[in-house]
Amino acid sequence: MTDADFDYLRALLKSRSGLSLAPEKRYLVESRLGPICRKHQIPGLPQLVQVLRSGRNTAIETAVVEAMTTNETFFFRDKTPFDVFRDGLLPKLAAARASTKRLRVWCAAASTGQEPYSLAMILDEMRPRLGGVQVDILATDLAGEVLDRAKAGVYSQFEVQRGLPIQMLLKHFKQEGEQWRISPAIKGMVQFRPLNLIRDFSALGQFDIVFCRNVLIYFDQPTKTDVLRRLANSLAPDGALFLGAAETVIGLTDALQPHPEFRGLYVPNRAQPAPAPRLAASA
């Protein structure tokens, strides 16, 4: 693969997904795109780039973008954000929504579904304490293939052993041979939808809680700033945004500020002008 081919791939990934691929990540391109060449009987990466440059095969272009995005995830990943969600945010926001009886949660990088299903299991456990407040979970991701897996709700033994407490496994999953299928009740609590974070998502409406963890680390600074600004606009005035442990809003936007108590949690900066109110879109 020539330098020109690599630069073309970097530009394509940046424009389609926001992924900022460093020059030293050339090996990653070769390892992740090799299987696409074999699947489509393309001799090698130079020929794959030719196909992409022609613009005549959108399916292969989509496959390339999805292959280069990172979909590492597991149930209750990092644990602390889920504890904060259950013990710090849910009771407070449920009380604040006693009149409307509705809370909206958005998982903005849902991958194969472990994060939104973890939230759904917490909500199932918390239902008696929510005062009849209905919680809607919207889960989105750029990659259609991983969303299909998330919608199926079927996981390997290895996947359910990563972070999932045994009592929740036995309560919410049914074993099918060497795999585990999540219960219809938990699966029914999550709506999955394809979405690209670098595109406009204002039509989704307003959310009370947004999880957008371990996504910004793959963007360059202007893209991070733009996405954070639009995430801030999507939050209710008393809403909250979860970012990954290695992510921050500091130096990127004044629309959000760190939560005074919980690390990795960000809230709208009330000193900034509030966005114009929007009606919540149906999830």
mmCIF file of C-alpha atoms in Angstrom:
data_model
loop_
_atom_site.group_PDB
_atom_site.id
_atom_site.type_symbol
_atom_site.label_atom_id
_atom_site.label_comp_id
_atom_site.label_asym_id
_atom_site.label_seq_id
_atom_site.Cartn_x
_atom_site.Cartn_y
_atom_site.Cartn_z
ATOM 1 C CA MET A 1 0.000 0.000 0.000
ATOM 2 C CA THR A 2 1.476 3.320 -1.067
ATOM 3 C CA ASP A 3 1.562 6.482 1.038
ATOM 4 C CA ALA A 4 -1.075 7.959 -1.283
ATOM 5 C CA ASP A 5 -3.354 4.962 -0.722
ATOM 6 C CA PHE A 6 -2.924 5.226 3.053
ATOM 7 C CA ASP A 7 -3.635 8.969 2.986
ATOM 8 C CA TYR A 8 -6.782 8.313 0.956
ATOM 9 C CA LEU A 9 -7.996 5.784 3.523
ATOM 10 C CA ARG A 10 -7.281 8.200 6.373
ATOM 11 C CA ALA A 11 -9.292 10.936 4.650
ATOM 12 C CA LEU A 12 -12.149 8.551 3.899
ATOM 13 C CA LEU A 13 -12.367 7.357 7.507
ATOM 14 C CA LYS A 14 -12.217 10.926 8.814
ATOM 15 C CA SER A 15 -15.047 12.113 6.559
ATOM 16 C CA ARG A 16 -17.272 9.086 7.109
ATOM 17 C CA SER A 17 -16.808 8.352 10.814
ATOM 18 C CA GLY A 18 -14.728 11.114 12.393
ATOM 19 C CA LEU A 19 -11.955 8.583 13.072
ATOM 20 C CA SER A 20 -8.587 10.326 13.172
ATOM 21 C CA LEU A 21 -6.045 7.682 12.182
ATOM 22 C CA ALA A 22 -2.447 8.484 13.101
ATOM 23 C CA PRO A 23 0.308 7.711 10.565
ATOM 24 C CA GLU A 24 1.780 5.056 12.854
ATOM 25 C CA LYS A 25 -1.502 3.111 12.718
ATOM 26 C CA ARG A 26 -0.779 1.822 9.225
ATOM 27 C CA TYR A 27 -0.473 -1.712 10.595
ATOM 28 C CA LEU A 28 -4.046 -1.454 11.884
ATOM 29 C CA VAL A 29 -5.345 -0.747 8.389
ATOM 30 C CA GLU A 30 -3.531 -3.751 6.999
ATOM 31 C CA SER A 31 -4.759 -6.123 9.720
ATOM 32 C CA ARG A 32 -8.411 -5.002 9.707
ATOM 33 C CA LEU A 33 -8.943 -4.583 5.981
ATOM 34 C CA GLY A 34 -7.246 -7.807 4.923
ATOM 35 C CA PRO A 35 -10.371 -9.879 5.769
ATOM 36 C CA ILE A 36 -12.511 -7.563 3.616
ATOM 37 C CA CYS A 37 -10.186 -8.189 0.674
ATOM 38 C CA ARG A 38 -10.485 -11.933 1.156
ATOM 39 C CA LYS A 39 -14.271 -11.822 1.573
ATOM 40 C CA HIS A 40 -14.772 -9.850 -1.635
ATOM 41 C CA GLN A 41 -11.983 -11.633 -3.536
ATOM 42 C CA ILE A 42 -9.925 -8.460 -3.920
ATOM 43 C CA PRO A 43 -6.218 -9.242 -4.427
ATOM 44 C CA GLY A 44 -4.897 -6.743 -1.905
ATOM 45 C CA LEU A 45 -5.137 -3.329 -0.267
ATOM 46 C CA PRO A 46 -4.017 -1.348 -3.357
ATOM 47 C CA GLN A 47 -6.868 -2.920 -5.337
ATOM 48 C CA LEU A 48 -9.274 -2.280 -2.440
ATOM 49 C CA VAL A 49 -8.354 1.410 -2.515
ATOM 50 C CA GLN A 50 -9.021 1.424 -6.266
ATOM 51 C CA VAL A 51 -12.510 0.089 -5.609
ATOM 52 C CA LEU A 52 -13.074 2.761 -2.973
ATOM 53 C CA ARG A 53 -11.789 5.538 -5.225
ATOM 54 C CA SER A 54 -14.222 4.491 -7.957
ATOM 55 C CA GLY A 55 -17.149 5.205 -5.650
ATOM 56 C CA ARG A 56 -19.171 2.444 -7.275
ATOM 57 C CA ASN A 57 -19.388 0.037 -4.336
ATOM 58 C CA THR A 58 -20.959 1.636 -1.292
ATOM 59 C CA ALA A 59 -21.279 -1.736 0.455
ATOM 60 C CA ILE A 60 -17.501 -2.206 0.495
ATOM 61 C CA GLU A 61 -16.998 1.398 1.587
ATOM 62 C CA THR A 62 -19.352 0.821 4.515
ATOM 63 C CA ALA A 63 -17.570 -2.426 5.383
ATOM 64 C CA VAL A 64 -14.220 -0.615 5.428
ATOM 65 C CA VAL A 65 -15.496 2.114 7.753
ATOM 66 C CA GLU A 66 -17.112 -0.396 10.102
ATOM 67 C CA ALA A 67 -14.010 -2.593 10.144
ATOM 68 C CA MET A 68 -11.873 0.341 11.252
ATOM 69 C CA THR A 69 -14.122 1.455 14.113
ATOM 70 C CA THR A 70 -13.361 -0.011 17.529
ATOM 71 C CA ASN A 71 -16.220 -1.945 19.137
ATOM 72 C CA GLU A 72 -14.624 -3.075 22.382
ATOM 73 C CA THR A 73 -17.297 -3.346 25.075
ATOM 74 C CA PHE A 74 -18.549 -5.549 27.891
ATOM 75 C CA PHE A 75 -21.304 -5.634 30.493
ATOM 76 C CA PHE A 76 -21.037 -3.021 33.273
ATOM 77 C CA ARG A 77 -17.749 -1.818 31.813
ATOM 78 C CA ASP A 78 -15.722 0.145 34.414
ATOM 79 C CA LYS A 79 -18.553 -0.386 36.946
ATOM 80 C CA THR A 80 -18.404 3.135 38.477
ATOM 81 C CA PRO A 81 -20.541 4.859 35.805
ATOM 82 C CA PHE A 82 -23.278 2.271 36.369
ATOM 83 C CA ASP A 83 -23.122 2.760 40.133
ATOM 84 C CA VAL A 84 -23.469 6.516 39.605
ATOM 85 C CA PHE A 85 -26.345 5.941 37.187
ATOM 86 C CA ARG A 86 -28.189 3.711 39.688
ATOM 87 C CA ASP A 87 -27.447 5.462 42.973
ATOM 88 C CA GLY A 88 -26.650 9.049 42.045
ATOM 89 C CA LEU A 89 -28.731 10.005 39.023
ATOM 90 C CA LEU A 90 -31.806 7.815 38.707
ATOM 91 C CA PRO A 91 -33.467 8.587 42.042
ATOM 92 C CA LYS A 92 -32.852 12.331 41.671
ATOM 93 C CA LEU A 93 -34.057 12.578 38.069
ATOM 94 C CA ALA A 94 -37.030 10.292 38.656
ATOM 95 C CA ALA A 95 -38.163 12.594 41.456
ATOM 96 C CA ALA A 96 -37.692 15.620 39.192
ATOM 97 C CA ARG A 97 -39.823 13.937 36.504
ATOM 98 C CA ALA A 98 -42.664 12.972 38.848
ATOM 99 C CA SER A 99 -45.113 15.073 36.828
ATOM 100 C CA THR A 100 -44.133 13.931 33.320
ATOM 101 C CA LYS A 101 -43.409 10.301 34.332
ATOM 102 C CA ARG A 102 -40.752 9.985 31.639
ATOM 103 C CA LEU A 103 -36.953 9.805 31.463
ATOM 104 C CA ARG A 104 -34.894 9.428 28.299
ATOM 105 C CA VAL A 105 -31.478 7.754 28.215
ATOM 106 C CA TRP A 106 -29.215 7.629 25.168
ATOM 107 C CA CYS A 107 -26.285 5.252 24.634
ATOM 108 C CA ALA A 108 -24.523 7.007 21.781
ATOM 109 C CA ALA A 109 -22.000 4.263 20.986
ATOM 110 C CA ALA A 110 -23.868 1.074 21.787
ATOM 111 C CA SER A 111 -21.659 -1.380 19.889
ATOM 112 C CA THR A 112 -22.953 -4.939 20.441
ATOM 113 C CA GLY A 113 -25.384 -3.850 23.132
ATOM 114 C CA GLN A 114 -23.757 -4.639 26.455
ATOM 115 C CA GLU A 115 -23.922 -1.038 27.714
ATOM 116 C CA PRO A 116 -27.634 -0.365 27.044
ATOM 117 C CA TYR A 117 -28.606 -3.839 28.265
ATOM 118 C CA SER A 118 -26.620 -3.215 31.466
ATOM 119 C CA LEU A 119 -28.654 -0.047 31.984
ATOM 120 C CA ALA A 120 -31.883 -1.926 31.257
ATOM 121 C CA MET A 121 -31.053 -4.532 33.908
ATOM 122 C CA ILE A 122 -30.423 -1.762 36.436
ATOM 123 C CA LEU A 123 -33.736 -0.154 35.523
ATOM 124 C CA ASP A 124 -35.530 -3.469 35.952
ATOM 125 C CA GLU A 125 -34.045 -3.722 39.432
ATOM 126 C CA MET A 126 -34.886 -0.079 40.242
ATOM 127 C CA ARG A 127 -38.455 -0.066 38.936
ATOM 128 C CA PRO A 128 -40.145 -0.089 42.394
ATOM 129 C CA ARG A 129 -38.123 2.990 43.387
ATOM 130 C CA LEU A 130 -38.877 5.109 40.305
ATOM 131 C CA GLY A 131 -42.381 6.160 41.269
ATOM 132 C CA GLY A 132 -43.940 5.014 38.034
ATOM 133 C CA VAL A 133 -41.511 6.989 35.860
ATOM 134 C CA GLN A 134 -41.059 5.341 32.443
ATOM 135 C CA VAL A 135 -37.432 5.215 31.262
ATOM 136 C CA ASP A 136 -36.788 4.959 27.523
ATOM 137 C CA ILE A 137 -33.366 3.772 26.332
ATOM 138 C CA LEU A 138 -32.184 4.669 22.850
ATOM 139 C CA ALA A 139 -29.005 2.913 21.687
ATOM 140 C CA THR A 140 -27.196 4.016 18.534
ATOM 141 C CA ASP A 141 -24.029 3.119 16.687
ATOM 142 C CA LEU A 142 -22.378 3.820 13.370
ATOM 143 C CA ALA A 143 -21.736 0.161 12.547
ATOM 144 C CA GLY A 144 -24.735 -1.751 11.227
ATOM 145 C CA GLU A 145 -23.163 -5.169 11.762
ATOM 146 C CA VAL A 146 -22.648 -4.663 15.487
ATOM 147 C CA LEU A 147 -26.135 -3.169 15.833
ATOM 148 C CA ASP A 148 -27.568 -6.333 14.314
ATOM 149 C CA ARG A 149 -25.748 -8.323 16.977
ATOM 150 C CA ALA A 150 -27.045 -5.992 19.663
ATOM 151 C CA LYS A 151 -30.630 -6.375 18.460
ATOM 152 C CA ALA A 152 -30.278 -10.163 18.526
ATOM 153 C CA GLY A 153 -29.175 -10.065 22.167
ATOM 154 C CA VAL A 154 -27.178 -13.301 21.940
ATOM 155 C CA TYR A 155 -23.758 -13.512 23.599
ATOM 156 C CA SER A 156 -20.982 -16.052 23.956
ATOM 157 C CA GLN A 157 -19.864 -17.573 27.243
ATOM 158 C CA PHE A 158 -16.798 -15.309 27.129
ATOM 159 C CA GLU A 159 -18.936 -12.193 26.649
ATOM 160 C CA VAL A 160 -21.298 -12.900 29.542
ATOM 161 C CA GLN A 161 -18.345 -13.624 31.819
ATOM 162 C CA ARG A 162 -16.955 -10.112 31.241
ATOM 163 C CA GLY A 163 -18.481 -7.919 33.925
ATOM 164 C CA LEU A 164 -21.918 -9.544 34.210
ATOM 165 C CA PRO A 165 -22.799 -10.649 37.777
ATOM 166 C CA ILE A 166 -23.834 -14.297 37.918
ATOM 167 C CA GLN A 167 -27.195 -13.463 39.507
ATOM 168 C CA MET A 168 -28.062 -11.171 36.587
ATOM 169 C CA LEU A 169 -26.936 -13.785 34.087
ATOM 170 C CA LEU A 170 -29.236 -16.375 35.620
ATOM 171 C CA LYS A 171 -32.137 -13.948 35.963
ATOM 172 C CA HIS A 172 -32.051 -12.228 32.568
ATOM 173 C CA PHE A 173 -30.474 -14.747 30.165
ATOM 174 C CA LYS A 174 -31.385 -18.154 28.827
ATOM 175 C CA GLN A 175 -28.645 -20.564 27.827
ATOM 176 C CA GLU A 176 -28.815 -21.930 24.279
ATOM 177 C CA GLY A 177 -25.989 -24.377 23.765
ATOM 178 C CA GLU A 178 -22.760 -22.402 24.140
ATOM 179 C CA GLN A 179 -24.530 -19.042 23.909
ATOM 180 C CA TRP A 180 -26.776 -16.947 26.118
ATOM 181 C CA ARG A 181 -29.870 -15.062 24.931
ATOM 182 C CA ILE A 182 -31.072 -12.019 26.835
ATOM 183 C CA SER A 183 -34.689 -12.074 27.996
ATOM 184 C CA PRO A 184 -37.405 -10.498 25.830
ATOM 185 C CA ALA A 185 -38.308 -8.216 28.750
ATOM 186 C CA ILE A 186 -34.845 -6.648 28.937
ATOM 187 C CA LYS A 187 -34.399 -6.581 25.164
ATOM 188 C CA GLY A 188 -37.730 -4.826 24.815
ATOM 189 C CA MET A 189 -36.525 -1.967 27.001
ATOM 190 C CA VAL A 190 -33.951 -0.837 24.414
ATOM 191 C CA GLN A 191 -34.533 0.659 20.993
ATOM 192 C CA PHE A 192 -31.597 0.386 18.586
ATOM 193 C CA ARG A 193 -31.020 2.787 15.710
ATOM 194 C CA PRO A 194 -28.083 3.465 13.349
ATOM 195 C CA LEU A 195 -26.528 6.887 13.840
ATOM 196 C CA ASN A 196 -23.275 8.641 12.967
ATOM 197 C CA LEU A 197 -22.183 11.046 15.710
ATOM 198 C CA ILE A 198 -20.423 13.389 13.311
ATOM 199 C CA ARG A 199 -23.752 14.025 11.555
ATOM 200 C CA ASP A 200 -26.636 16.107 12.906
ATOM 201 C CA PHE A 201 -28.570 14.243 15.606
ATOM 202 C CA SER A 202 -30.802 17.078 16.841
ATOM 203 C CA ALA A 203 -33.902 15.243 15.545
ATOM 204 C CA LEU A 204 -33.466 12.712 18.364
ATOM 205 C CA GLY A 205 -34.744 15.319 20.789
ATOM 206 C CA GLN A 206 -33.706 15.927 24.385
ATOM 207 C CA PHE A 207 -32.260 13.401 26.818
ATOM 208 C CA ASP A 208 -31.899 13.287 30.577
ATOM 209 C CA ILE A 209 -28.824 11.040 30.572
ATOM 210 C CA VAL A 210 -26.352 10.400 27.759
ATOM 211 C CA PHE A 211 -23.625 7.756 27.712
ATOM 212 C CA CYS A 212 -20.939 8.554 25.141
ATOM 213 C CA ARG A 213 -17.963 6.691 26.538
ATOM 214 C CA ASN A 214 -14.667 5.869 24.852
ATOM 215 C CA VAL A 215 -15.651 7.485 21.553
ATOM 216 C CA LEU A 216 -14.084 10.942 21.635
ATOM 217 C CA ILE A 217 -10.599 9.449 22.024
ATOM 218 C CA TYR A 218 -10.725 8.485 18.344
ATOM 219 C CA PHE A 219 -11.561 12.012 17.115
ATOM 220 C CA ASP A 220 -9.313 15.001 16.488
ATOM 221 C CA GLN A 221 -9.839 18.122 18.584
ATOM 222 C CA PRO A 222 -12.190 20.036 16.232
ATOM 223 C CA THR A 223 -14.419 16.966 15.904
ATOM 224 C CA LYS A 224 -14.437 16.438 19.674
ATOM 225 C CA THR A 225 -15.450 20.052 20.198
ATOM 226 C CA ASP A 226 -18.251 19.840 17.650
ATOM 227 C CA VAL A 227 -19.665 16.570 19.011
ATOM 228 C CA LEU A 228 -19.513 17.797 22.617
ATOM 229 C CA ARG A 229 -21.289 21.028 21.714
ATOM 230 C CA ARG A 230 -24.114 19.107 20.084
ATOM 231 C CA LEU A 231 -24.280 16.603 22.959
ATOM 232 C CA ALA A 232 -24.641 19.531 25.375
ATOM 233 C CA ASN A 233 -27.540 20.837 23.289
ATOM 234 C CA SER A 234 -29.212 17.429 23.498
ATOM 235 C CA LEU A 235 -29.207 17.387 27.319
ATOM 236 C CA ALA A 236 -32.021 18.528 29.575
ATOM 237 C CA PRO A 237 -30.971 21.480 31.787
ATOM 238 C CA ASP A 238 -30.520 19.085 34.721
ATOM 239 C CA GLY A 239 -29.247 16.240 32.558
ATOM 240 C CA ALA A 240 -25.856 14.529 32.641
ATOM 241 C CA LEU A 241 -23.295 13.163 30.184
ATOM 242 C CA PHE A 242 -21.035 10.193 30.890
ATOM 243 C CA LEU A 243 -17.668 10.151 29.113
ATOM 244 C CA GLY A 244 -14.901 7.559 29.263
ATOM 245 C CA ALA A 245 -12.185 7.669 31.930
ATOM 246 C CA ALA A 246 -9.654 9.043 29.422
ATOM 247 C CA GLU A 247 -12.019 11.698 28.056
ATOM 248 C CA THR A 248 -12.828 15.218 29.219
ATOM 249 C CA VAL A 249 -14.551 18.418 28.146
ATOM 250 C CA ILE A 250 -11.804 20.596 29.623
ATOM 251 C CA GLY A 251 -10.271 22.770 26.934
ATOM 252 C CA LEU A 252 -12.836 21.647 24.371
ATOM 253 C CA THR A 253 -16.130 23.314 25.263
ATOM 254 C CA ASP A 254 -17.637 25.653 27.846
ATOM 255 C CA ALA A 255 -21.119 24.228 27.305
ATOM 256 C CA LEU A 256 -20.393 21.416 29.778
ATOM 257 C CA GLN A 257 -18.629 21.286 33.116
ATOM 258 C CA PRO A 258 -17.442 18.436 35.349
ATOM 259 C CA HIS A 259 -19.920 17.208 37.912
ATOM 260 C CA PRO A 260 -18.733 18.370 41.350
ATOM 261 C CA GLU A 261 -19.024 14.898 42.837
ATOM 262 C CA PHE A 262 -18.685 12.211 40.174
ATOM 263 C CA ARG A 263 -15.601 11.793 37.978
ATOM 264 C CA GLY A 264 -16.330 11.206 34.304
ATOM 265 C CA LEU A 265 -19.761 12.839 34.587
ATOM 266 C CA TYR A 266 -20.507 16.215 32.987
ATOM 267 C CA VAL A 267 -23.463 18.559 33.284
ATOM 268 C CA PRO A 268 -24.640 21.604 31.326
ATOM 269 C CA ASN A 269 -22.835 24.799 32.256
ATOM 270 C CA ARG A 270 -25.601 27.001 33.581
ATOM 271 C CA ALA A 271 -23.474 30.095 33.077
ATOM 272 C CA GLN A 272 -23.779 29.528 29.333
ATOM 273 C CA PRO A 273 -26.911 30.584 27.404
ATOM 274 C CA ALA A 274 -29.407 27.730 27.441
ATOM 275 C CA PRO A 275 -30.288 26.158 24.061
ATOM 276 C CA ALA A 276 -33.744 26.800 22.697
ATOM 277 C CA PRO A 277 -36.212 24.213 24.072
ATOM 278 C CA ARG A 278 -37.118 21.322 21.762
ATOM 279 C CA LEU A 279 -39.911 18.812 21.871
ATOM 280 C CA ALA A 280 -38.584 15.314 22.513
ATOM 281 C CA ALA A 281 -38.689 13.076 19.473
ATOM 282 C CA SER A 282 -40.416 9.757 19.820
ATOM 283 C CA ALA A 283 -37.926 7.015 20.585
#
